[in-house]
Structures are given as C-alpha cells and as structure tokens.
XYZ file of C-alpha atoms in Angstrom:
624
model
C 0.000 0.000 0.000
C 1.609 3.423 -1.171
C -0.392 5.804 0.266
C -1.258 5.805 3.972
C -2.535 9.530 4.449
C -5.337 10.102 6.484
C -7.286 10.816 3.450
C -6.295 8.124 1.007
C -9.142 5.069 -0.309
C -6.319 2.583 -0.341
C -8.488 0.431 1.817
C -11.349 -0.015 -1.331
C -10.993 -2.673 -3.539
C -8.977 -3.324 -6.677
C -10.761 -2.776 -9.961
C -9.063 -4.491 -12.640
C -11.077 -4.646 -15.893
C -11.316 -7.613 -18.199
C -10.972 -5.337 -21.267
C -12.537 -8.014 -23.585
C -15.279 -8.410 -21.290
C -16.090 -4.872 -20.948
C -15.984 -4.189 -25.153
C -18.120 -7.553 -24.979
C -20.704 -5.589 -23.207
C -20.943 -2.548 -24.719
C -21.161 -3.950 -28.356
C -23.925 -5.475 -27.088
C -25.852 -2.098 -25.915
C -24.379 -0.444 -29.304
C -26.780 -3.347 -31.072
C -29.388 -2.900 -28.877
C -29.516 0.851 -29.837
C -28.465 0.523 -33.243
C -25.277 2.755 -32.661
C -22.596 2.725 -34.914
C -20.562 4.233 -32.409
C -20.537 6.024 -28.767
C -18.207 7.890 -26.976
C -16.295 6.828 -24.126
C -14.829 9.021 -21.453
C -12.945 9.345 -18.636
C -15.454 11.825 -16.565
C -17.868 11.650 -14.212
C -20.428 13.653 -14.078
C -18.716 16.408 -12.435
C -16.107 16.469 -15.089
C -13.257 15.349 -12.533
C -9.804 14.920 -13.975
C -8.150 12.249 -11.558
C -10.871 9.304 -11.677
C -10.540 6.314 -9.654
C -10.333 3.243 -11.840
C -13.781 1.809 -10.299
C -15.711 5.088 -11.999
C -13.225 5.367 -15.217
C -15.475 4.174 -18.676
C -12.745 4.945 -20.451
C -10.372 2.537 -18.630
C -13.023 -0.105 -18.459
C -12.676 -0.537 -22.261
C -8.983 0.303 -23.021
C -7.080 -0.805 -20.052
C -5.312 2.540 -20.005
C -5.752 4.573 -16.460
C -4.336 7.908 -17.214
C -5.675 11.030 -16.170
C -6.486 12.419 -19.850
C -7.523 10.831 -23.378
C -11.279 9.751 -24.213
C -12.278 7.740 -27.104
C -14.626 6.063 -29.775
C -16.092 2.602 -29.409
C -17.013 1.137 -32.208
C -20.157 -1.626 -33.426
C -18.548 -5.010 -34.207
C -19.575 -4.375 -38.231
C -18.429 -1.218 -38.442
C -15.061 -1.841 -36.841
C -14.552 -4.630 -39.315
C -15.221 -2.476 -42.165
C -12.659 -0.142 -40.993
C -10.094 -2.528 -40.458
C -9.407 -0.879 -36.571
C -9.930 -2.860 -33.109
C -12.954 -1.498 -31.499
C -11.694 1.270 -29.448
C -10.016 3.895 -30.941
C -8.117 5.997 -28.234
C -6.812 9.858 -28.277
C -4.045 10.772 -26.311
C -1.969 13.939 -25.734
C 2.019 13.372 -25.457
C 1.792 13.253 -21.502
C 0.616 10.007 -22.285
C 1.714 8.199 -25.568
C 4.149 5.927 -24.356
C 1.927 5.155 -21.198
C -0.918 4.112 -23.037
C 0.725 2.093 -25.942
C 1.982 0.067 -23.129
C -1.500 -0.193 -21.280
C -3.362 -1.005 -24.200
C -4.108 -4.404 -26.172
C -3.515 -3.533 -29.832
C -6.252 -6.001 -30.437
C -8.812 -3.890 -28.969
C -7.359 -0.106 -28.475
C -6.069 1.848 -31.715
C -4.023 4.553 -29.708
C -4.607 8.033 -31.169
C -1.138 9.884 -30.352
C -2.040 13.457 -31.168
C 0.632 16.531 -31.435
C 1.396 18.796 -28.851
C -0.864 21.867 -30.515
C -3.200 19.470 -32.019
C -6.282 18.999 -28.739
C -8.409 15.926 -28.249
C -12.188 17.078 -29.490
C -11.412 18.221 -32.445
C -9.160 15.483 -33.152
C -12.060 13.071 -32.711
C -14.720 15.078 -34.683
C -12.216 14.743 -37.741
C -11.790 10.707 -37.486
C -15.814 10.991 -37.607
C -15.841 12.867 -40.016
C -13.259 10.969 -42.538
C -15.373 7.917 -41.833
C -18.746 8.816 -41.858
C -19.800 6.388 -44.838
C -19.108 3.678 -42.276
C -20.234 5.658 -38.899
C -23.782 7.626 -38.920
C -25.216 7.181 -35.372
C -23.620 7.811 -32.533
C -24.097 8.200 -28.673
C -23.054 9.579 -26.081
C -23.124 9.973 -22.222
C -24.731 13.173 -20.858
C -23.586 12.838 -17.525
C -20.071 12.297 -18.652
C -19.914 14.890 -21.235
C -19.387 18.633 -20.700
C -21.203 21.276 -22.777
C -18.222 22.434 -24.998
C -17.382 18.950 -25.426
C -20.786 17.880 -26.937
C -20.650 21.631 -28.460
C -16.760 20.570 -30.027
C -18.263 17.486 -31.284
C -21.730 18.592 -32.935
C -19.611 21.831 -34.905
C -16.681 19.808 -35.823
C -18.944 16.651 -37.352
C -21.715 18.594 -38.895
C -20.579 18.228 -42.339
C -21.317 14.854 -41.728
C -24.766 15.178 -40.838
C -24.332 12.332 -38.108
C -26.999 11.701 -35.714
C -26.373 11.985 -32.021
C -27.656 10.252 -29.470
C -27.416 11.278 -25.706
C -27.414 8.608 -22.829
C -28.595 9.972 -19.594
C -29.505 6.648 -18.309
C -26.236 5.549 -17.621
C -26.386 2.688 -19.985
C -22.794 3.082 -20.704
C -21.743 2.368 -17.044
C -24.212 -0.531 -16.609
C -23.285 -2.072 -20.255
C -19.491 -2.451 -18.484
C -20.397 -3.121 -15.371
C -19.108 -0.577 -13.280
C -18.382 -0.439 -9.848
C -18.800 3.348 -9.843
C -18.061 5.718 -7.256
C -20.162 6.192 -3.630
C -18.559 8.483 -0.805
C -20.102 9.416 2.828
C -17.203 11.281 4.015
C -18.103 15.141 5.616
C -17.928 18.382 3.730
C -16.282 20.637 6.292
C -15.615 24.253 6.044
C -12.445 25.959 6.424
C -12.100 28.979 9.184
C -11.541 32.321 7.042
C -8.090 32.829 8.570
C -6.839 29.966 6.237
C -8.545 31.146 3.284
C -8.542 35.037 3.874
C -12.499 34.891 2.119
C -15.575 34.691 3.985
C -18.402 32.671 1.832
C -20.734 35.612 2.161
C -17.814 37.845 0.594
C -17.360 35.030 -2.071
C -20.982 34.974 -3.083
C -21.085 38.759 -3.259
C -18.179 38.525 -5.293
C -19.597 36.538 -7.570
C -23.107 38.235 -8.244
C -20.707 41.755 -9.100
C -18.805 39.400 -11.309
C -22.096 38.455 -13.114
C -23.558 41.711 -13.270
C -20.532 43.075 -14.549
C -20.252 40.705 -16.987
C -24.026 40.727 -18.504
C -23.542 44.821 -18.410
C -20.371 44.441 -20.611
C -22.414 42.290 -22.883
C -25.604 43.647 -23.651
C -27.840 41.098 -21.638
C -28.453 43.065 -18.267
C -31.769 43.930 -19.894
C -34.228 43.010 -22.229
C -37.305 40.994 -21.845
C -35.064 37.480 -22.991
C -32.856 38.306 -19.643
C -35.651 39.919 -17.689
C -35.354 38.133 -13.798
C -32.737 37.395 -11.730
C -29.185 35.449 -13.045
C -29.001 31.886 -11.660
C -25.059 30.618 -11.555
C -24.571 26.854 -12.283
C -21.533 24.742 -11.415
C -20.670 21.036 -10.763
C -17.131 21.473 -10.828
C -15.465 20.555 -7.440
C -12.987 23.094 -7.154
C -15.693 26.157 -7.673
C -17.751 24.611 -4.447
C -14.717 24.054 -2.331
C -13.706 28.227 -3.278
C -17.083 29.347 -2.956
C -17.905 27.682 -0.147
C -14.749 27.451 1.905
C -15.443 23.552 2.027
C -13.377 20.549 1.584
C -14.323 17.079 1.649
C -11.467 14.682 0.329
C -14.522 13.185 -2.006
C -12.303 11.305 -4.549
C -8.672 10.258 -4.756
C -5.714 13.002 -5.119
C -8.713 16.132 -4.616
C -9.526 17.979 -1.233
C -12.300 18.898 -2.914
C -15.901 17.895 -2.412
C -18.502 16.355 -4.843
C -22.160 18.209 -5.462
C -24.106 20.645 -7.791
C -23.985 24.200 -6.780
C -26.667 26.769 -7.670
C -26.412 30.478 -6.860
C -29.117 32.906 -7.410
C -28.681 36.368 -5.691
C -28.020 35.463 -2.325
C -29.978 32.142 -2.613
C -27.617 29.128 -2.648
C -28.850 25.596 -3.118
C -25.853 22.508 -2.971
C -27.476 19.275 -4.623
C -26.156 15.933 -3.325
C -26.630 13.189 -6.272
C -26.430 9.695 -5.765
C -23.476 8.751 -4.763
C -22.077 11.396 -2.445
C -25.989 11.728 -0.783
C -25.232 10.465 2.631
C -22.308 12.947 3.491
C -22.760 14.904 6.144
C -22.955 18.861 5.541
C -20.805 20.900 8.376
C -21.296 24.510 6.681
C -22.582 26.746 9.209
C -21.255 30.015 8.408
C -23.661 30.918 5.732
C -27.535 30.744 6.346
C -28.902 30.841 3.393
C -27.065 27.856 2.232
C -29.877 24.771 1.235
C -28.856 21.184 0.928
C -30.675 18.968 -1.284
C -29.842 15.299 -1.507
C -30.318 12.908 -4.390
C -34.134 14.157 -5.630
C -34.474 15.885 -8.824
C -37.627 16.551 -7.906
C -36.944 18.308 -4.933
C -33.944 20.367 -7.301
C -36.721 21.279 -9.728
C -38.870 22.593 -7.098
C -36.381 25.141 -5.373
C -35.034 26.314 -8.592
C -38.238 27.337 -9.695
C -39.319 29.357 -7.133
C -37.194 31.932 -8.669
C -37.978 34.096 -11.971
C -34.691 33.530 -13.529
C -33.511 35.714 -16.932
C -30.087 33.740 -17.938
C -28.549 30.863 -15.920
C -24.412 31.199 -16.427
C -22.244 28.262 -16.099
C -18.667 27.385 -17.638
C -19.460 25.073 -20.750
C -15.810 23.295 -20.261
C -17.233 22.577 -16.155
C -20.723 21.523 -16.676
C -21.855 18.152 -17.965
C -24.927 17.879 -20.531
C -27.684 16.443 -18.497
C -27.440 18.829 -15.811
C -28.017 21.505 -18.326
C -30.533 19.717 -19.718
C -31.971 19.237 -16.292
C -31.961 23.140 -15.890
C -33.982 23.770 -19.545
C -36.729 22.257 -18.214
C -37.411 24.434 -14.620
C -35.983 27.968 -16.999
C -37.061 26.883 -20.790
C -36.841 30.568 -22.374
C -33.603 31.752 -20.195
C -30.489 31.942 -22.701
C -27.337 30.153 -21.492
C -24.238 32.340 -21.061
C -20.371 30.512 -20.902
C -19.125 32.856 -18.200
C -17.471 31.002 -14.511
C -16.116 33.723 -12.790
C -15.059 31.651 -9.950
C -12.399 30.184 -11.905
C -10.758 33.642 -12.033
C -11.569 34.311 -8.633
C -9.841 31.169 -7.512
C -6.560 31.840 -9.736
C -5.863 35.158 -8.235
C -5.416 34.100 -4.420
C -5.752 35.991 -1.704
C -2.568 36.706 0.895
C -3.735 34.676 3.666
C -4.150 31.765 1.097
C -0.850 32.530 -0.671
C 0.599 32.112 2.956
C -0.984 28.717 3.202
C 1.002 28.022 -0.351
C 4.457 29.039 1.194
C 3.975 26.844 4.656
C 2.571 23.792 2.089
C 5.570 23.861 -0.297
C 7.946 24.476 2.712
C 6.764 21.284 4.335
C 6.181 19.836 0.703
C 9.998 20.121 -0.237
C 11.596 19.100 3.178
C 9.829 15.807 2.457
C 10.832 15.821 -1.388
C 14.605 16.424 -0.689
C 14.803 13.823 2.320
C 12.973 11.396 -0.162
C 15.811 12.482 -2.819
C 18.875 12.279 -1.222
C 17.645 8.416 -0.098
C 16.714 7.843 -4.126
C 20.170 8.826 -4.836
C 22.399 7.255 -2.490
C 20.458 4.499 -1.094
C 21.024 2.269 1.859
C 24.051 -0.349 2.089
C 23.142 -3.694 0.671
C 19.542 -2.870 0.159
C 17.655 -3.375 -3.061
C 15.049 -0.406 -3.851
C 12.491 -0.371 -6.109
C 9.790 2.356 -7.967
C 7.181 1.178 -5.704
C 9.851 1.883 -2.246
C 10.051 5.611 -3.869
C 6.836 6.865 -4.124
C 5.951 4.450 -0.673
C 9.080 6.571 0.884
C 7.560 10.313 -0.655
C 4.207 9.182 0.579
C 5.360 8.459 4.823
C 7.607 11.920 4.082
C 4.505 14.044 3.555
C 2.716 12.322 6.223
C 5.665 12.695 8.518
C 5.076 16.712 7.696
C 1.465 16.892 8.830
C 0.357 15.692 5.067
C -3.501 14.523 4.737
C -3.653 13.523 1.007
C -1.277 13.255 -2.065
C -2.218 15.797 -4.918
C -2.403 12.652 -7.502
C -0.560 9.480 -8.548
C 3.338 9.915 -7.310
C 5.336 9.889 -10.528
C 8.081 7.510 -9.073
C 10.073 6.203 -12.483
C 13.318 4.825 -12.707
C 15.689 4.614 -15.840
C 13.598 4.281 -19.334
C 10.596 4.872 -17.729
C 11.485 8.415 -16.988
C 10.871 9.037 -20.315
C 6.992 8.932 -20.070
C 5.656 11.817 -18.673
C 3.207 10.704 -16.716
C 4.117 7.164 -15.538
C 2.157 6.217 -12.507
C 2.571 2.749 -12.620
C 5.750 2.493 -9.459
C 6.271 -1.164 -9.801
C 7.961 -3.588 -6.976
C 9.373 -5.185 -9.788
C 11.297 -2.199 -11.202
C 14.324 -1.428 -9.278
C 16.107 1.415 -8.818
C 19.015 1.020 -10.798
C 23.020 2.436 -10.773
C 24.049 5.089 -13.087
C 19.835 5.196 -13.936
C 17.950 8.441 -13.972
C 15.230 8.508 -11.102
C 12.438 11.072 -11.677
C 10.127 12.054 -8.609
C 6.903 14.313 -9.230
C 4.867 13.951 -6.112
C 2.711 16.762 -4.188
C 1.041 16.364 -0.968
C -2.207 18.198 0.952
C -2.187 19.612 4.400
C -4.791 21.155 6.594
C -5.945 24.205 4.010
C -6.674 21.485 1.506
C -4.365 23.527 -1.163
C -2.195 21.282 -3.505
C 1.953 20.994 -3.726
C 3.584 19.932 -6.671
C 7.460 19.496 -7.553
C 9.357 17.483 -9.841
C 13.117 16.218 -9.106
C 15.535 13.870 -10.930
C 18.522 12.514 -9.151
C 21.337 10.326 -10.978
C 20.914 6.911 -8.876
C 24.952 6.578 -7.343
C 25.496 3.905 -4.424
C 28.749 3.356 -5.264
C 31.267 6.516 -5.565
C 32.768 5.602 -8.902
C 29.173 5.668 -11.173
C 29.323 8.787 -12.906
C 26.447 10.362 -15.029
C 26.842 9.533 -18.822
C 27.103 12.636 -21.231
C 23.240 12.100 -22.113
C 22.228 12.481 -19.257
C 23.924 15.173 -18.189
C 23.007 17.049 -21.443
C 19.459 16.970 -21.021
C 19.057 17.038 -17.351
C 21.189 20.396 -17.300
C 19.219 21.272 -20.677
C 16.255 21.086 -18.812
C 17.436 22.832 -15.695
C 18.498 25.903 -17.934
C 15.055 26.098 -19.602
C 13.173 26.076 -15.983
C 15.503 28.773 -14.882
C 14.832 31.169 -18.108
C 11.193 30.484 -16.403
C 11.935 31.366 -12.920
C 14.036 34.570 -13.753
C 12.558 35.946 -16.945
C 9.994 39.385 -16.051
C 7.170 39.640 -18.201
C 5.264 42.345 -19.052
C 1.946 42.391 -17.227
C 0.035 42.015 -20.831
C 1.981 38.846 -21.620
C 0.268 35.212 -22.122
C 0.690 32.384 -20.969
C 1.750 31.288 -24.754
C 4.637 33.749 -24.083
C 6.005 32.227 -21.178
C 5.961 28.696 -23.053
C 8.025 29.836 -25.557
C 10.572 31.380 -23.712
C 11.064 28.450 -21.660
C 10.332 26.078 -24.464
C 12.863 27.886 -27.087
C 15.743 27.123 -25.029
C 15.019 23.537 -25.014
C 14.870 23.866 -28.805
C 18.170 25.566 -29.318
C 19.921 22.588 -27.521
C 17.640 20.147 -30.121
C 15.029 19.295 -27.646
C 11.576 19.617 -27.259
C 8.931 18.387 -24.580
C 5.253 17.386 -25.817
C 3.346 18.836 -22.693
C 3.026 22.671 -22.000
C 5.179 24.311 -19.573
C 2.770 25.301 -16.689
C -0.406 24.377 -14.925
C -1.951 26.631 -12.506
C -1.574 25.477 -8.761
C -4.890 25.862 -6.603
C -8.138 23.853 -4.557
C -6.570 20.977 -7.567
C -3.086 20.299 -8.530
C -4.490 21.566 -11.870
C -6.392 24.501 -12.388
C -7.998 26.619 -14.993
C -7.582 30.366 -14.732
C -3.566 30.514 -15.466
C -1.603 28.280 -17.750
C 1.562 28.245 -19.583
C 1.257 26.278 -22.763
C 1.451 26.773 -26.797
C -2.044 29.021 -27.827
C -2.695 29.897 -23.840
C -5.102 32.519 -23.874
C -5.112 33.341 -20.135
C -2.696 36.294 -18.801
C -0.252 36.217 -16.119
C -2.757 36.270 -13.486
C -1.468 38.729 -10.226
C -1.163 36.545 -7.161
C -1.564 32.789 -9.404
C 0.223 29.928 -8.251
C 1.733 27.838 -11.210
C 3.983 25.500 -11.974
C 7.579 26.064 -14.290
C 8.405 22.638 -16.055
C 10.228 22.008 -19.104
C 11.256 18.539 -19.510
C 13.499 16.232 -21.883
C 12.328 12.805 -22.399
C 14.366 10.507 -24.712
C 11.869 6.958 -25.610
C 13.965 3.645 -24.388
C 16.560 5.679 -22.360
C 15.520 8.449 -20.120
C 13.703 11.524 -19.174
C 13.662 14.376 -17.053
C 11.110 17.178 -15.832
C 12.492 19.665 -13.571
C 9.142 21.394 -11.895
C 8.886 23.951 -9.912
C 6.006 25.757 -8.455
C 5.569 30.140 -8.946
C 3.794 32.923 -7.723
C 3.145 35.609 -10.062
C 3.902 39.037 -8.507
C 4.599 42.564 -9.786
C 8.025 43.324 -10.451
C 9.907 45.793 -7.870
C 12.472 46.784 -10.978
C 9.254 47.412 -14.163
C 5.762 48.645 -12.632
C 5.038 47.135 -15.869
C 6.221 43.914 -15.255
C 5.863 41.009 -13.315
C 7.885 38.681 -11.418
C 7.632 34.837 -10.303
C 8.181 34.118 -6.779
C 9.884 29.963 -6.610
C 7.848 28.563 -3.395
C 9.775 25.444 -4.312
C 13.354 25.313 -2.329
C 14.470 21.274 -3.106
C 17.706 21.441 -4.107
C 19.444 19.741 -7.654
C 21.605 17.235 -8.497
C 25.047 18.126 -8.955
C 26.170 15.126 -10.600
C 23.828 15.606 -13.630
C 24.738 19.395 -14.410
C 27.257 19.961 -16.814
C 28.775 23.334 -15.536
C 30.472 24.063 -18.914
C 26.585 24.685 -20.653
C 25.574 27.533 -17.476
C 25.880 30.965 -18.386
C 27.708 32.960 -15.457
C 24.272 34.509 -14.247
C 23.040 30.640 -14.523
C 25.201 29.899 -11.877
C 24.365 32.944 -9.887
C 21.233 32.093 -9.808
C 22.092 28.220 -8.682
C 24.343 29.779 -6.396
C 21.653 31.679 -4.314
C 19.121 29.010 -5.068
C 21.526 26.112 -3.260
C 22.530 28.582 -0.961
C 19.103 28.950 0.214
C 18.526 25.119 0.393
C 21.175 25.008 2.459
C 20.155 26.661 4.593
C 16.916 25.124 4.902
C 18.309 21.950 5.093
C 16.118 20.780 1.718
C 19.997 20.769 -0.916
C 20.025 17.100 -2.335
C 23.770 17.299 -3.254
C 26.818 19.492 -2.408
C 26.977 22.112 -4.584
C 30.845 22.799 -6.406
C 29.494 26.847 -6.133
C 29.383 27.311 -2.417
C-alpha cells in the first residue's frame, strides 16, 4: 500500500477490468440501440480529472488509467469495415508511451495526437473521414461537458451524423461498473486559512455576473428579464465558494455536489453517490442542501424568476443543463465562470498557506531524494519503495492527502511523462535516472507539486553519462529562463511557453506537454496556464507550476518542476515577477557546468545557498 494519508481510499478494492469483457458488453448495448458508435470518457459527471479506476469508462474498455484521453467505441460491423480494433483511443504526449503500453492492440487503436493538435477536435475529424461507415452515434450526458458535446456537434456537422445522448447511464451498466459512492463530511475551512468569507465570495460573484451581462448587452431586455441563476458542478468552484473541503475522490480535497447560486440564494445538490455525506457549513444561512431528488432540485429552482442561468461550458456536464432547460425553458445560457478567475488570483492569507505547504512539501521531497540517490548499504530499492518513501515523508510533515498518482520512475521509464505505474518489480538502478513528481495536501486542503531527478549513485565511482547530463542540465536551464525571466503584465501564458520552451529547442530538444499548470483547490487549475495558444494572462497573485522537460523513448527523461507565484516586479511597474515557493535542491552530478551561463550559476548559487540553509539541498553544490 503506497499511500497511507489520512485521506487516502487505499483500503477499497482493486478494480481491474477484463478489457474483452467490458468491449463484450458494450457492443452489445451499441446493437441494442443501433449505434454505430458512442463515446467513451474518462469523466464523471462532475467532469473530474483524476478518476478512480472503479468510476473510469474509459479505462473499463482500453485498459489505459491515465488522467487524460477519451475515445470512440465502435459496433462489431463497423469496426470490421474499418479494419481498426474497437476502441479507438486519443491521447496527448503526456501520455503516448503510457498508453501504448496499457493497451491491447487487439482492442485499443491509440490516437497519439501533437502537442498543438487537442483531443475534441481530433475526434470530430476521425468521424468525419469515416462517416460512410459511422452515422449514429451516442453519447453519455452525464459524462460529457457542454463544450465537449458543443466541439463534437460543430466539428462533425458536415457529416450530418446523428447523435444520441445517454442519460440513463447505460454506458456504465453495459461495463459493469463499480462506480463511485462516498459518505465522508464536507467541512468548512475557518476564514483565517482562506482570507475569504463565503458571504464575501458569493457577493463577489453576483458583481462578477452583473458586470459581466452589463459588458455584454444582456443586463436587460425581456429574454434576460429576472434574476441570473449561476450553475456549477465542478469541485474546485464549491470548495472556493464555499470554503469547504471534503477529500470526495482520490488526489482532490475537494468535495462532490451541484452548486446553484441565485442572488443570495444558494442551493448545494447531493446526487447519488455522495448523498449520505454529512454537511458541516454553518457560516452561511442561506445555504440549502438537497440530496439525491431531482424533484426536490426542480422545485427550489423554480421558485425563482430567472432571466439567464451562467455556467462554464468546459465545467458543466450535458444532463445537468438539460436538467436546468426544463425548470428555466426561455432563459439563454451564457459561458461565463467567474469563480475560476476568482480562484486563480489568491488571496494573501491563502498565498501564505502556499508558502507553509511547499515548505513542508519540499523538506519531504529532498529527504525522499537524497535516499533515491544514495540508497542504503546492501539494500535493493524499487519504484514502488520511492513513491511508498515520498508518501510516509509528507505524512511525517502533517500531510492529509497526495495531490495525484506519485510519478516515481526509474531509468527508461522516466521518459513517459506521466508514468504512474511504481512497480515492486522495477528497481532502482546504478548510473539510472530517477524522476520524482509527487505533491502532498495539508490542513488548508491547497495542492503541492514538484518534480526532481537525481542520478541513482550507491557506489562513488558511477558517474552520469554525457546524455544524461546534457538533457538534465538542458532542462534545468530552460526552468531557470522560467523562474528569472519578467514579463510584461500584458503577456500570455503562450509567451512564457516559448521562452522556456525555445531554449530547449536551441539545444535540439523539445517536450510534448506545455510548460505550466496553474496550482490551486486541484493540482491543476484553470484560470492561469503556460502552454502553446494559452489565452489566459499572467494572473497577479496565481500559483503555477515552471516545467520544461526532456524525455528521450527507451533511455531516459527528465522534468524539472517547480512551483511560482506571479507578482509585480519591484524593478518594471510594468512587469511582473515569479516568486519559486519550491526550495528542493538539484543534483550536482547531472549538471554539466560548462553549458551555465555565469548569471546561470548565480542564480544556482543563491538558489543552493538557500537550500542550504533550509536543510532541503540534495547534493553538495561545487558553487558554495
């Protein structure tokens, strides 16, 4: 057992599908339907990314169990005719390796899509190209967001397909799914952790809304006339709005529900599932808590004469919407979440919760590394003893969850960017690379994140090769350009990618994942991101993550992560800063010294300096 936090679900049981089994049963619904096709997910119905196993469609029918890539299943006939197995998979880079070794070839065409090329649209063209052979499809509304169906239905129109939505959960029943049933609290936070009362936060929110509909047109007008009514299921907007956290699902403080807002009216709606948890908010009275009946939903909603219901279409699955047509059928529907920018932009008391998380965070992480690296005296260590030993660190440090899978990879498998599988039977080996990306939870519920790579050396005459070196210093340069670059305040989050990414590419590298994810209630969350065609800003007072990385198939990889605060430059009023809440030191065997620029090494110099003094450096550094 890897994970002993207080918080874990390592005491459920395995689910390990029988992939033929599960494609068994759903060709059978597709021919009860007459479907040609549906597609398969890896959602729930509150759009979660990290999905247990036990409540993953997608892995039920491919085998493969990471955190991103959805899919088409195919009708027995109609895969024949196509000459493909009957899933056809789409995966980003994070993943390509991982799932061509998860998957059967027999049953799972992998999909390995570019790094600027995104998953929906990707799918709507395969339609498309074979829509002589494909003509009906479903899907499931519960496991679908709005701009997903919306990506889908605009990018396959040409080919006049017809589309069929499942909102009886046939999908999960035609697999036989264990799905997903929780009874733990919700709790909420004391303000002094999250520097926001939920009053505040709900008055925050209805300016944010008005504003918005002013700056659009739709504050009046007999289509808008009535009140706004805000919609969200995702878990990250409750647990901000509500200063709540629940620990509902693996590697997420978060906690599971439907959230309606409407003026000062708030209604959370417990679904099947999470129905029985207890509700400990006190702190705002006009909070309502609804459990499991539609019915009783429908009711409360319509007591109010609403004009526009808002929701984010990337946050909100299909059914739910559909659910809310039918109490408000002539109110337009508006993409606008401003809670996502509201959550982004952190307030101080929260971005002091950051600094005491990461400080804790990379105490554990540099322990963890210096034990990777050296070892212990006739002891044989595998993947598995890593992200086991990462796992007791955090706890050791007051740590109630991890943030998601530990990324504990030795050797070759450092070279797939998301490897979660730590195996007993993969040992650490001499002269190997050994990449750690772990992150931990602590009482404020707000996620760490850090990646390190440490050249594996028991013995004092295994030296790095010049490979390794190459691309682990590389790498390191790249995250620094990151860390010490100022950006004007109007920058994007495209621009910081491509400063960081370009000096991977002068040294003949490149890295199939974007550079940054923001930091927040989730490991990863919308508001702020660094990556190719980012269309969000540098975000004052964002938390988010610097990581170039260097991954070389069959031989090695490394990610060097660390985790930013965006603040206003004290040199440029018109710039801004990041602040590194990260201090785990690097490994001084891997950098080649000859390839840092002299303010490179000032900046290592201060950097180790620091970890020094912290007690968090990994190896001696030849600057001090």
């Amino acid at each position: 057992m890897i994970d002993r936090l207080q918080y874990s679900f390592s005491d459920l049981p395995p689910y390990d599908a029988c992939v033929a089994d599960t494609q068994a049963g759903l060709s059978r619904l597709l021919d009860t339907l007459r479907l040609d096709a549906v597609i398969v997910t890896s959602q729930d119905e509150f759009v979660t990314e990290y999905l247990p196993r036990r409540n993953n469609p997608r892995y039920a029918v491919s085998g493969f169990d990471g955190s991103a890539g959805c899919g088409i299943f195919l009708a027995e006939a109609v895969a024949r005719a196509l000459g493909v197995p009957p899933f056809v998979l789409f995966v980003d880079g994070r993943y390509h390796l991982q799932a061509e070794r998860q998957c059967d070839p027999a049953r799972v065409r992998v999909e390995k899509l570019g790094l600027n090329v995104s998953i929906w649209p990707a799918l709507a063209d395969w339609l498309v190209a074979r829509a002589d052979r494909i003509k009906r499809v479903g899907y499931d509304g519960w496991r679908l967001s709005v701009a997903q169906r919306d990506r889908l239905l605009d990018g396959t129109r040409a080919a006049h397909l017809e589309w069929t939505s499942l909102a009886g959960r046939e999908i999960d029943r035609a697999v036989a799914l264990p799905g997903w049933v929780v009874e733990r609290p919700i709790f909420e936070l004391p303000e002094a952790m999250t520097g926001t009362s939920v009053a505040h936060n709900i008055a925050t929110l209805n300016r944010q809304l008005a504003a918005q509909a002013h700056a659009t047109g739709t504050a009046t007008g007999t289509a808008t006339d009535g009140a706004t009514a805000f919609v969200s299921c995702a878990a990250d907007d409750l647990g901000h709005l509500l200063n709540s956290r629940g620990y509902h699902i693996p590697n997420a403080s978060s906690h599971l529900g439907y959230l309606f807002v409407i003026g000062e009216q708030v209604a959370l709606f417990l679904p099947e599932g999470c129905d029985r948890c207890p509700v400990e908010l006190a702190s705002y009275p006009a909070l309502q808590v609804i459990r499991r009946d539609f019915d009783a939903l429908a009711r409360f909603l319509a007591q109010f004469a609403v004009g526009r219901v808002c929701y984010g279409f990337e946050s909100v699955n299909c059914a739910l919407v559909d659910t809310v047509r039918r109490v408000w059928p002539h109110a337009p529907h508006v993409d606008c979440n401003p809670v996502e920018a509201m959550r982004a932009a952190k307030t101080p008391a929260a971005l002091d919760r950051f600094r005491e998380a990461f400080a804790r965070s990379s105490a554990a992480i540099a322990e963890t590394m210096r034990w990777a690296k050296a070892g212990e005296p006739g002891r044989r260590h595998s993947e598995y003893d890593l992200a086991r030993a990462i796992s007791d660190a955090y706890g050791a440090r007051g740590a109630v969850a991890l943030t998601f899978p530990s990324v504990a990879a030795n050797g070759a498998n450092s070279a797939s960017a998301h490897y979660t599988a730590a195996s007993a039977d993969v040992a650490l080996g001499e002269g190997e690379l050994v990449l750690l990306d772990s992150g931990a939870y602590y009482e404020a519920g707000f996620a760490t994140d850090c990646t390190r790579v440490v050249l594996r050396r028991t013995r004092a005459e295994t030296v790095a090769q010049p490979w390794q070196r190459e691309i682990y210093t590389v790498a390191l340069k790249a995250c620094i350009k990151g860390l010490v670059t100022h950006f004007p305040k109007d920058a994007t989050g495209a621009d910081v990618d491509a400063a960081v990414r370009q000096v991977c590419r002068d040294h003949g590298h490149d890295y199939g994942h974007g550079t940054g994810h923001g930091v927040g209630i989730h490991v990863h969350e919308g508001g702020v991101r660094f990556a190719p065609g980012a269309r969000y800003g540098l975000v004052p007072n964002a938390v988010v993550s610097v990581e170039p990385g260097i991954y070389l198939p069959g031989k090695g990889g490394v990610r060097i992560e660390n985790i930013v605060i965006i603040r206003p430059s004290e040199q440029d009023p018109d710039k801004v800063r990041f602040e590194n809440i990260v201090t785990v030191g690097y490994d001084w065997d891997l950098i080649d010294l000859d390839l840092l620029t002299d303010d490179e090494r000032d900046y290592l110099r201060d950097y180790e300096r620091l970890c020094v003094a912290r007690g968090t450096q990994v190896t001696a550094c030849p600057l001090l």
